[in-house]
Amino acid sequence: MRAFEDQLNELRNDLLEMWNLVISQMTKAQQAFLNTDKELAREIGYFEKKVDVFELKIDKDCELYIALNNPVAIDLRFVLSILKINTALERLGDFAKGISRRVIDYPVDKPNSDLMKIM
């Protein structure tokens, strides 16, 4: 029984780590957008790969947990919730990357107010 709890705790910890990374990505995307900071925008692209790796790992671990442990009730709902949150976080990471691409592609000599019109 302890092994099941350890697996669920590992899933929870991985999801929280991914959550923190995505929040950081969104904050950086906001700052890159507001300041037209291309270097910060490039950094977002680098960390997007880590978000994708987290998503794949969490998906695989959830599938493995369900396949091997046949969870019911609370444990099953918890794992299914992790899968849904995982998908949403990956999508948010993609949004941050999309914002960063706009910043990178935007000409530097234009004022920020013109950049907001594009969005």
C-alpha atoms as one frame of an Amber mdcrd trajectory, in Angstrom:
protein
   0.000   0.000   0.000   2.890   2.365   0.747   4.211   1.987  -2.814   0.876
   3.231  -4.191   1.045   6.324  -1.997   4.638   6.954  -3.063   3.629   6.776
  -6.728   0.762   9.224  -6.167   3.073  11.580  -4.273   5.582  11.445  -7.121
   2.803  12.279  -9.604   1.694  15.182  -7.404   5.264  16.486  -7.047   5.948
  16.262 -10.778   2.719  18.120 -11.519   3.564  20.857  -8.998   7.023  21.248
 -10.514   5.483  21.532 -13.972   2.913  23.997 -12.603   5.681  26.238 -11.231
   7.579  26.071 -14.509   4.494  27.061 -16.520   3.710  29.954 -14.168   7.285
  31.121 -14.645   6.895  30.810 -18.427   3.705  32.866 -18.423   5.304  35.560
 -16.251   8.313  35.698 -18.568   6.030  35.877 -21.607   4.214  38.820 -20.055
   7.466  40.615 -19.280   8.920  39.862 -22.712   5.763  41.200 -24.341   5.537
  44.362 -22.257   9.246  45.172 -22.610   9.794  43.752 -26.114  12.579  41.657
 -24.572  13.694  39.261 -27.288  16.297  37.549 -25.110  13.700  36.707 -22.471
  11.382  35.515 -25.236  14.087  33.137 -26.499  14.495  31.747 -22.999  10.823
  30.775 -23.029  11.405  28.595 -26.087  14.191  26.755 -24.314  12.082  25.990
 -21.254   9.069  24.990 -23.364  10.958  21.793 -24.144  11.072  21.044 -20.404
   7.302  21.570 -20.189   6.822  19.089 -23.041   9.066  16.542 -21.307   7.074
  16.939 -18.084   3.821  16.423 -19.968   5.022  13.189 -21.555   6.462  11.867
 -18.281   3.325  12.628 -16.273   1.082  11.088 -18.947   3.213   7.946 -19.005
   3.329   7.701 -15.208  -0.453   8.129 -14.938  -1.083   5.460 -17.556   1.345
   3.122 -15.823  -0.269   3.748 -12.426  -3.728   2.995 -13.811  -2.556  -0.111
 -15.675  -0.616  -1.636 -12.793  -2.698  -0.626  -9.774  -6.258  -0.625 -11.105
  -7.225   2.314  -8.870 -10.818   3.047  -7.863 -12.704   5.908  -6.237 -10.479
   8.673  -4.866  -7.212   7.406  -6.342  -8.695   7.039  -9.823 -10.260  10.508
  -9.680  -6.950  11.933  -8.501  -4.992  10.376 -11.364  -7.586  11.459 -13.934
  -7.444  14.997 -12.521  -3.678  14.995 -12.870  -4.042  13.970 -16.517  -6.455
  16.841 -17.207  -4.365  19.433 -15.373  -1.272  18.150 -17.136  -2.890  18.733
 -20.539  -4.020  22.229 -19.557  -0.572  23.174 -18.274   1.076  21.975 -21.474
  -1.357  24.102 -23.465  -0.528  27.149 -21.321   3.143  26.490 -21.997   2.349
  26.524 -25.709   0.561  29.865 -25.306   3.631  31.330 -23.581   5.788  30.070
 -26.436   3.394  31.610 -28.978   3.637  34.978 -27.245   7.411  34.708 -27.197
   7.487  33.979 -30.941   5.478  37.146 -31.575   7.971  39.147 -29.533  10.952
  37.587 -31.317   9.473  38.206 -34.775   8.374  41.769 -34.018  10.618  44.576
 -35.361  12.463  46.400 -32.586  12.004  49.884 -34.035   8.204  49.826 -33.494
   6.678  51.048 -30.207   5.029  48.512 -27.878   1.571  49.968 -28.487   1.741
  48.715 -32.106   2.598  45.236 -30.838  -0.588  45.166 -28.760  -2.650  45.933
 -31.884  -1.330  42.735 -33.491  -2.494  40.612 -30.594
